[in-house]
PDB file of C-alpha atoms in Angstrom:
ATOM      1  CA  UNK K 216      54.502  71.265 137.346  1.00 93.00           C
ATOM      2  CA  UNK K 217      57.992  72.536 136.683  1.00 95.00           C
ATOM      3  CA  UNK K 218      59.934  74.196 139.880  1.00 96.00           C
ATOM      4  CA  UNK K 219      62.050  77.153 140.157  1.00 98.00           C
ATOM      5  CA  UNK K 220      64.253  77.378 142.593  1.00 98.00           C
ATOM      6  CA  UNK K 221      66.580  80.262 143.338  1.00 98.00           C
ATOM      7  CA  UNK K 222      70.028  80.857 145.194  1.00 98.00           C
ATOM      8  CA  UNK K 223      70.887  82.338 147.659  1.00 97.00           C
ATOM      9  CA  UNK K 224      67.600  83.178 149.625  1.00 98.00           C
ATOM     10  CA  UNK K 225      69.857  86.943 150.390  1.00 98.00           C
ATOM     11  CA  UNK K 226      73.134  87.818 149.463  1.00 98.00           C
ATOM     12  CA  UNK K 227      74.838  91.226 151.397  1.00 98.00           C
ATOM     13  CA  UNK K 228      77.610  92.609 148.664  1.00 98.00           C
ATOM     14  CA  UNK K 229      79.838  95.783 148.718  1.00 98.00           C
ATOM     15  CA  UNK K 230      79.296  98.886 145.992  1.00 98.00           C
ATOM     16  CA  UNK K 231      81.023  97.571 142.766  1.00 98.00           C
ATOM     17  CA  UNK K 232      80.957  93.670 143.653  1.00 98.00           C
ATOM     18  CA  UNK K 233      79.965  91.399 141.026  1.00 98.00           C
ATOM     19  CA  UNK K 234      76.502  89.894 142.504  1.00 98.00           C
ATOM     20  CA  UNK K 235      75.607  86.620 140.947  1.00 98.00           C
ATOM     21  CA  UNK K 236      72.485  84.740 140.968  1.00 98.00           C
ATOM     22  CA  UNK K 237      71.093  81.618 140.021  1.00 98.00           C
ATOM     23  CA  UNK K 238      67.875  79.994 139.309  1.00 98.00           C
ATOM     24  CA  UNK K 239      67.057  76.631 138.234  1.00 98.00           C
ATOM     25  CA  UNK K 240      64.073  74.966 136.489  1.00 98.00           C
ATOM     26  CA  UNK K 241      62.694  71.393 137.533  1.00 97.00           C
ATOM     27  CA  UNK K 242      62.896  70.788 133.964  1.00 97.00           C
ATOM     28  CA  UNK K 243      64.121  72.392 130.953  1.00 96.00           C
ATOM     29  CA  UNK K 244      62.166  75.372 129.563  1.00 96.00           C
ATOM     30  CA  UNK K 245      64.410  76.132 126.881  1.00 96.00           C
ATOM     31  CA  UNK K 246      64.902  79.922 127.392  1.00 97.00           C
ATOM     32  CA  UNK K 247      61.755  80.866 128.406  1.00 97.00           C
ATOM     33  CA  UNK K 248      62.993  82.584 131.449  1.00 98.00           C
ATOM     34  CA  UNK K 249      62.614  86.222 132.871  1.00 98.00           C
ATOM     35  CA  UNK K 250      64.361  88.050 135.718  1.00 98.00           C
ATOM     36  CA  UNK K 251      62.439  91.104 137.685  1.00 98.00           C
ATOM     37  CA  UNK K 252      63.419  93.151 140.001  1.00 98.00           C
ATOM     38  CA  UNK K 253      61.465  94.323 143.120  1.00 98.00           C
ATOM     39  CA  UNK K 254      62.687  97.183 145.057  1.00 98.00           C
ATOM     40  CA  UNK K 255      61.163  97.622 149.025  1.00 95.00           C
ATOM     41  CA  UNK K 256      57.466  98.647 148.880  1.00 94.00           C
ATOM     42  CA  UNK K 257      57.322  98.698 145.169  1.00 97.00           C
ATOM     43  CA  UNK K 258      56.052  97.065 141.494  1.00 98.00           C
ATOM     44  CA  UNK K 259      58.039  94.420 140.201  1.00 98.00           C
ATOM     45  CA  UNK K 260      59.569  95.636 136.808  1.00 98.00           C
ATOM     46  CA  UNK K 261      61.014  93.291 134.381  1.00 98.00           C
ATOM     47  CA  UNK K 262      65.049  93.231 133.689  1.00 98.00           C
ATOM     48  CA  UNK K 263      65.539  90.420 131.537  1.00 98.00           C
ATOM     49  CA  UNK K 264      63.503  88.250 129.025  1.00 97.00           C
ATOM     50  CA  UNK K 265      64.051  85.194 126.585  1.00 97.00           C
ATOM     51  CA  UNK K 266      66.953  84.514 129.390  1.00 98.00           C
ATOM     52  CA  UNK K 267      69.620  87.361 128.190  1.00 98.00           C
ATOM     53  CA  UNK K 268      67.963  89.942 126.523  1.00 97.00           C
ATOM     54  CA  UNK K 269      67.907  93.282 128.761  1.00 98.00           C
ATOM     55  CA  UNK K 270      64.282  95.035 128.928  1.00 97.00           C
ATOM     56  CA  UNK K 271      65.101  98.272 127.168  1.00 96.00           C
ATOM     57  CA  UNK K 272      66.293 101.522 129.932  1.00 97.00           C
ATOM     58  CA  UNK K 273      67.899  98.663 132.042  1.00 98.00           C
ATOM     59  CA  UNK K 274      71.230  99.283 133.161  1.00 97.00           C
ATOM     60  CA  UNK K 275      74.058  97.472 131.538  1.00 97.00           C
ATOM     61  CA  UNK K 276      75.685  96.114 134.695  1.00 98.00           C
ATOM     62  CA  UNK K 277      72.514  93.530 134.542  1.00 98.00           C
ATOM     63  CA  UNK K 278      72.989  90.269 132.478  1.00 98.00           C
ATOM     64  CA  UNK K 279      71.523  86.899 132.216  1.00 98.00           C
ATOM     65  CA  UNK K 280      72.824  83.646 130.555  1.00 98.00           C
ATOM     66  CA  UNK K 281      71.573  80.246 130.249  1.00 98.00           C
ATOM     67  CA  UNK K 282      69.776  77.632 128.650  1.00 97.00           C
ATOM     68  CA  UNK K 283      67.496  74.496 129.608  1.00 97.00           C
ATOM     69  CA  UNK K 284      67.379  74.408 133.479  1.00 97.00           C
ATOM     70  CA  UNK K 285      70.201  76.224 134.501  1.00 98.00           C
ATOM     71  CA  UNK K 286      69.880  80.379 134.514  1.00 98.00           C
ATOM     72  CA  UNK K 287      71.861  82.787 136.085  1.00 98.00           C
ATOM     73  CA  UNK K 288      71.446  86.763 136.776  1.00 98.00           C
ATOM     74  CA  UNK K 289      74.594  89.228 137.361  1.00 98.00           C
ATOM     75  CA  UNK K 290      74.901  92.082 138.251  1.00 98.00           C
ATOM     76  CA  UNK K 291      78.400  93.442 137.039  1.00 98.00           C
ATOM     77  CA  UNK K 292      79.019  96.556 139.458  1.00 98.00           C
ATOM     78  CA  UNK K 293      76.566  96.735 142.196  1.00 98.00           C
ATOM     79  CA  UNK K 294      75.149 100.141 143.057  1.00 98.00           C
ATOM     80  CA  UNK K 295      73.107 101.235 145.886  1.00 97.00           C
ATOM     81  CA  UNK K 296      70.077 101.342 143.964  1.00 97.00           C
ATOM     82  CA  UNK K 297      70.360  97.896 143.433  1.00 98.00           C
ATOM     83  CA  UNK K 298      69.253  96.770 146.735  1.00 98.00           C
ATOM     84  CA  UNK K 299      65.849  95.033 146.065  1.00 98.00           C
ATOM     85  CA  UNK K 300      64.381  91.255 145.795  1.00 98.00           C
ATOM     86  CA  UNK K 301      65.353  89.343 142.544  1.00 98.00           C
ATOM     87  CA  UNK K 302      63.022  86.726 140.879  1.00 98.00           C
ATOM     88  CA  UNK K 303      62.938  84.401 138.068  1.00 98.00           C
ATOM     89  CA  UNK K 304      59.902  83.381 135.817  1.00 98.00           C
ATOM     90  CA  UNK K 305      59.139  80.848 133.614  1.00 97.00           C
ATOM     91  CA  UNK K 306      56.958  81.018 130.992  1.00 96.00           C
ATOM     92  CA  UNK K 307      57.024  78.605 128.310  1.00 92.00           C
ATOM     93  CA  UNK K 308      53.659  77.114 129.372  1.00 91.00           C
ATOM     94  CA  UNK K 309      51.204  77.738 132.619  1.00 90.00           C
ATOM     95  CA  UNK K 310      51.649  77.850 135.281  1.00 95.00           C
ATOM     96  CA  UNK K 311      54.131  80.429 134.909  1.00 96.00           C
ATOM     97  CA  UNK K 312      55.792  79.973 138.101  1.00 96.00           C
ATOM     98  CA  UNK K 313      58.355  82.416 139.863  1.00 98.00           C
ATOM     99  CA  UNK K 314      61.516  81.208 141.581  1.00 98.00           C
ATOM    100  CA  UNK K 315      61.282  82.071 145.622  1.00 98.00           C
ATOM    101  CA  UNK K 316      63.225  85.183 144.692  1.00 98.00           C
ATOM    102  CA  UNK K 317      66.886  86.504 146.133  1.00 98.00           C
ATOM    103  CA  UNK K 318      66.933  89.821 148.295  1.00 98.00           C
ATOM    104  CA  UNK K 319      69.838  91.690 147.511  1.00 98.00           C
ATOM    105  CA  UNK K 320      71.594  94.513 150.033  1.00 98.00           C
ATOM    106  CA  UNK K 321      74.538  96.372 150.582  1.00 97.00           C
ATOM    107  CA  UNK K 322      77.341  95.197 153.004  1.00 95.00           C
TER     108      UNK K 322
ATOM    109  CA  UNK W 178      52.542 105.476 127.702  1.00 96.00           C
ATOM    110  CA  UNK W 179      50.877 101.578 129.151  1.00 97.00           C
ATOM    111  CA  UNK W 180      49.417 102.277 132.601  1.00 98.00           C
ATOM    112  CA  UNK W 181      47.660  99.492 134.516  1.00 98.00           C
ATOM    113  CA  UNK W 182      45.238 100.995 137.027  1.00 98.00           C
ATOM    114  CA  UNK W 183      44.236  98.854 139.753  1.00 98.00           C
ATOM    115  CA  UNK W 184      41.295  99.318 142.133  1.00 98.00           C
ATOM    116  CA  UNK W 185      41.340 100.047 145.628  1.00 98.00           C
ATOM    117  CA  UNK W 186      42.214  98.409 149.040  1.00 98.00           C
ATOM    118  CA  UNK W 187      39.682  96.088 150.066  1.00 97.00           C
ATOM    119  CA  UNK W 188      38.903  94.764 153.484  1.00 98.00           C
ATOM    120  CA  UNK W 189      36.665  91.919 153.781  1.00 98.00           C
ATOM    121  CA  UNK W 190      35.492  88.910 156.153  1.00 98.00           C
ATOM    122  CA  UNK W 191      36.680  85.535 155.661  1.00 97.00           C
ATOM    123  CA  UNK W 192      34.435  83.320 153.292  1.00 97.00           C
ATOM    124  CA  UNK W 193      33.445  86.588 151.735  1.00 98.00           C
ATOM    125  CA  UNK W 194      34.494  87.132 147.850  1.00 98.00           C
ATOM    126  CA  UNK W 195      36.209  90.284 146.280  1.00 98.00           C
ATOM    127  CA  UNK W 196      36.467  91.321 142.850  1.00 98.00           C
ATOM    128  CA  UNK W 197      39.723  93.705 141.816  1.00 98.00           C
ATOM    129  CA  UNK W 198      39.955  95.521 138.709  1.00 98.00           C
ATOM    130  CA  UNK W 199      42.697  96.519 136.288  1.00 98.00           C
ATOM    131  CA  UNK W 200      42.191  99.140 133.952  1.00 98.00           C
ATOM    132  CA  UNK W 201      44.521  99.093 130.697  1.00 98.00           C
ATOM    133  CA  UNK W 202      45.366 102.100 128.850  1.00 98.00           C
ATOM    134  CA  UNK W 203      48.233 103.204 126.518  1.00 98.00           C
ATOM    135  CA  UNK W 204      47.420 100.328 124.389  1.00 98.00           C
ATOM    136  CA  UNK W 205      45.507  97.929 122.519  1.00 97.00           C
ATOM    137  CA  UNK W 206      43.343  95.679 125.180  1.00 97.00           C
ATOM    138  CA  UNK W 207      42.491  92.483 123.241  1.00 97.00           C
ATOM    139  CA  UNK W 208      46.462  92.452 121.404  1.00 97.00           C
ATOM    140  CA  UNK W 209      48.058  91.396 125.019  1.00 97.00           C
ATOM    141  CA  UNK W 210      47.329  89.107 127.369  1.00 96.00           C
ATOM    142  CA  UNK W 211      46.249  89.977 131.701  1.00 97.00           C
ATOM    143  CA  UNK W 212      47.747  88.018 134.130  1.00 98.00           C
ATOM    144  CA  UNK W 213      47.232  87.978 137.953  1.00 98.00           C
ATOM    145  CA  UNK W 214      50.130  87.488 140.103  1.00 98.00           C
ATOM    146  CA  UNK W 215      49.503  88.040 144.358  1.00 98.00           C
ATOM    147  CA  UNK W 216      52.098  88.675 147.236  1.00 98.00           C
ATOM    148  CA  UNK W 217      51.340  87.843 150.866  1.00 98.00           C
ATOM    149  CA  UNK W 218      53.130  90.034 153.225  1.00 97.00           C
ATOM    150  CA  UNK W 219      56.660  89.245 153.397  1.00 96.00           C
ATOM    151  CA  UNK W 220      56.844  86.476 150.931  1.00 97.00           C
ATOM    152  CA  UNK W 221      57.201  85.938 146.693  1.00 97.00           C
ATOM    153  CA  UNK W 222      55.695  86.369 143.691  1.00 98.00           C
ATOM    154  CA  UNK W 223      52.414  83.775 143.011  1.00 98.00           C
ATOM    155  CA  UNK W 224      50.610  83.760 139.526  1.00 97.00           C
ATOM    156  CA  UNK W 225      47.356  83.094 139.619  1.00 97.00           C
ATOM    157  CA  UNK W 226      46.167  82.896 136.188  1.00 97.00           C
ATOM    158  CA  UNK W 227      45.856  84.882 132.702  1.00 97.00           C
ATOM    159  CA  UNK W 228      42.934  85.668 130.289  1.00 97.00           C
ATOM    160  CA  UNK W 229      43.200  86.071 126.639  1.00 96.00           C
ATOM    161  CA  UNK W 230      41.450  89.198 126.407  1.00 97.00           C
ATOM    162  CA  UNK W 231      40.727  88.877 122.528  1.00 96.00           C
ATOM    163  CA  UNK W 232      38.412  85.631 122.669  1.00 96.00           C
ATOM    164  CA  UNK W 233      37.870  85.580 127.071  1.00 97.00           C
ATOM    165  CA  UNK W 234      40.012  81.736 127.363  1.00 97.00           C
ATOM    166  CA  UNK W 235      41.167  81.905 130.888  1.00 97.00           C
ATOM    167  CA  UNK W 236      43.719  79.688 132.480  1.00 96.00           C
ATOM    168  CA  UNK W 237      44.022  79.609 136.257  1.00 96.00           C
ATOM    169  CA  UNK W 238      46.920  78.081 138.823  1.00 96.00           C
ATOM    170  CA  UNK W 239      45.655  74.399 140.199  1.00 95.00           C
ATOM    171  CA  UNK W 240      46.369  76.187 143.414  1.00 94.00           C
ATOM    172  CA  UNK W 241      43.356  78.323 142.874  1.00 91.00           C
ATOM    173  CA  UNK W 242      41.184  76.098 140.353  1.00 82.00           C
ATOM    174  CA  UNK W 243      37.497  77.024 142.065  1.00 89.00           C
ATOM    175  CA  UNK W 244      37.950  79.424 143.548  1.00 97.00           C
ATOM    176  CA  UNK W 245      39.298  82.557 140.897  1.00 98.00           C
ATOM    177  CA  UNK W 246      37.551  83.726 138.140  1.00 98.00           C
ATOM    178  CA  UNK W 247      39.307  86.280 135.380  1.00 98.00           C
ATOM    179  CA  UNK W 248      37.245  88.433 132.972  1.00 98.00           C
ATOM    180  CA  UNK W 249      37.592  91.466 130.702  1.00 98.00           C
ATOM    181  CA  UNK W 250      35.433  94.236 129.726  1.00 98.00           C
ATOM    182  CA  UNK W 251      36.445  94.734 126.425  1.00 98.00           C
ATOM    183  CA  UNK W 252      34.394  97.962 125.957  1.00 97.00           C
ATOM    184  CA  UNK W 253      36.223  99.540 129.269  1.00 98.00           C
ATOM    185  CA  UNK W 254      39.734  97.953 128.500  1.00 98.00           C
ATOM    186  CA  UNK W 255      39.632  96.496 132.165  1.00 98.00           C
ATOM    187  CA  UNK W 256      40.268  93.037 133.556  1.00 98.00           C
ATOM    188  CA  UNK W 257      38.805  91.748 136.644  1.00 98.00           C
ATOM    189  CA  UNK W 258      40.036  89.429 139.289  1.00 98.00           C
ATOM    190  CA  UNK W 259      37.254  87.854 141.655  1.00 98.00           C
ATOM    191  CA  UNK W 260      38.481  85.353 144.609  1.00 98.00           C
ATOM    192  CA  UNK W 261      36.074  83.797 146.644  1.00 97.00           C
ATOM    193  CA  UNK W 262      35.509  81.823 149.827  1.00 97.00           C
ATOM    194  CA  UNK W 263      38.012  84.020 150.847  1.00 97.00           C
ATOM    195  CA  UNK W 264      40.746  82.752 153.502  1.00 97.00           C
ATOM    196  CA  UNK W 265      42.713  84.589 156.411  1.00 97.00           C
ATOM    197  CA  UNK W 266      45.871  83.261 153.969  1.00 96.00           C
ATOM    198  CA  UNK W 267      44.583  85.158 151.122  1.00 98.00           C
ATOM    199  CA  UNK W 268      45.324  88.895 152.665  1.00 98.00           C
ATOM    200  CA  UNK W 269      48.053  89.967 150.054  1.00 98.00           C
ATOM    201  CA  UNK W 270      48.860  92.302 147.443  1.00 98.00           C
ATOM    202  CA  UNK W 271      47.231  91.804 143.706  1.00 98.00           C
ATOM    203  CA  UNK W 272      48.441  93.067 141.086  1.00 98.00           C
ATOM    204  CA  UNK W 273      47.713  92.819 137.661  1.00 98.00           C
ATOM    205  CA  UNK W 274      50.390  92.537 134.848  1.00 98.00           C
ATOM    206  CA  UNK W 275      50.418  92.773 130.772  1.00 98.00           C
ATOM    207  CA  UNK W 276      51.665  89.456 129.288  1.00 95.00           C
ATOM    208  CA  UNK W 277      53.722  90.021 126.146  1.00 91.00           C
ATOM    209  CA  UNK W 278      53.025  87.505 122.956  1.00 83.00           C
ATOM    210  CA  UNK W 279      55.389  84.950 124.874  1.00 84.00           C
ATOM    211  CA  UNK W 280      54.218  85.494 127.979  1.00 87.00           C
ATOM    212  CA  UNK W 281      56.311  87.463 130.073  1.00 95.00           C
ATOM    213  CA  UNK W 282      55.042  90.847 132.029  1.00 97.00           C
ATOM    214  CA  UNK W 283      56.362  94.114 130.553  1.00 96.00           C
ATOM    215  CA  UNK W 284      54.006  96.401 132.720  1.00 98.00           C
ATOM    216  CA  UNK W 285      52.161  95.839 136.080  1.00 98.00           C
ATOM    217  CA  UNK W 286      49.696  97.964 138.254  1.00 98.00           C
ATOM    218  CA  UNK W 287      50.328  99.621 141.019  1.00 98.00           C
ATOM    219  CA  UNK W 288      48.864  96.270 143.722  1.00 98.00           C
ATOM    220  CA  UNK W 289      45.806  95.606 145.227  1.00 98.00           C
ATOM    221  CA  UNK W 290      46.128  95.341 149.318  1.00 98.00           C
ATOM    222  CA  UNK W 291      42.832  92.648 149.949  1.00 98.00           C
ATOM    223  CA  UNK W 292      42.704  92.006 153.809  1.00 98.00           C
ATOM    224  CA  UNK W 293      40.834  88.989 155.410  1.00 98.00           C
ATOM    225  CA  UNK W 294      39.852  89.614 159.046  1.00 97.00           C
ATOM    226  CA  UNK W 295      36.978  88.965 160.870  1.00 94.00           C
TER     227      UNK W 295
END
């Protein structure tokens, strides 16, 4: 089974910082890749699909890039209500694993 | 709007089995996939498995192979989730989630809380 592996574990980033994360894939998934984000005590909600395409009412500051094995998640401005746990998804085929996810807070 | 509606919290005794629901509404049942996806306390995001609610084709993680079973109630627009031989490892949060045409989840319920203690 393909592996997802995300970095950092946490990150701590000041108000308007540009947060970057990355995840990679054991193998290459082409861009079958999702980001979500999961704010303290709530639903995951999805940011990002097909790698770089923003869910629609997602902010702007949120981007993602990459192909193959290598994917990467930035924030361009980060904002208090940004503090939450990131996670990446593949799902090209099952299982549709999720990286080990990236919690995010303010410095 | 697409609301998933879970069931309740559930507290039951290890080896036991428990059976969580997830009601769909806002759209059409059978054109979307239902995937499971749990959370222990503390830790990630773990899929379970999905079930094509058109035809009733499951597909289940190798981590739970034998022990999950997924099915739909087409008539009610609800999926079901039922783990067995249930483990003190297993207390975590369920939640259901709508799987797009390729797969990834645009909507999720609200979690499950299922407790193991003796």
């Amino acid at each position: 089974d393909i592996q997802m592996t995300q970095s950092p574990s946490s990150l701590s980033a000041s108000v308007g910082d540009r947060v970057t994360i990355t995840c990679r894939a054991s193998q290459g998934i082409t861009s079958y890749l999702a980001w979500y984000q999961q704010k303290p005590g709530k639903v995951p909600e999805l940011l990002i699909y097909a790698a770089s395409t923003l869910q629609s009412g997602v902010p702007s500051r949120f981007s993602g890039s990459g192909s193959g094995t290598d994917f990467t998640l930035t924030i361009s401005s980060l904002q208090p209500e940004d503090v939450a746990t990131y996670y990446c998804q593949k799902y090209n085929n099952a299982p549709l694993t999720f990286g080990g996810g990236t919690k995010v807070e303010i410095k | 709007q697409v609301h998933l509606v879970q069931s309740g919290a559930e507290v039951q005794k290890p080896g036991a089995s428990v059976k969580v629901s997830c009601k769909a509404s806002g759209y059409i049942f059978t054109y979307y996939t239902l995937h499971w996806v749990r959370q222990a306390p503390g830790q990630g995001l773990e899929w379970m498995g999905w079930i094509n609610t058109d035809d009733g084709n499951t597909k289940y993680s190798q981590q739970f192979q034998g022990r999950v079973t997924i099915t739909r109630d087409t008539s009610a627009s609800t999926a079901y989730m039922e783990l067995s031989t249930l483990r003190s490892d297993d207390t975590a949060v369920y939640f259901c989630a709508r799987g797009t045409v390729t797969y990834y989840f645009d909507y999720w319920g609200q979690g499950t809380l299922v407790t193991v203690s003796s």
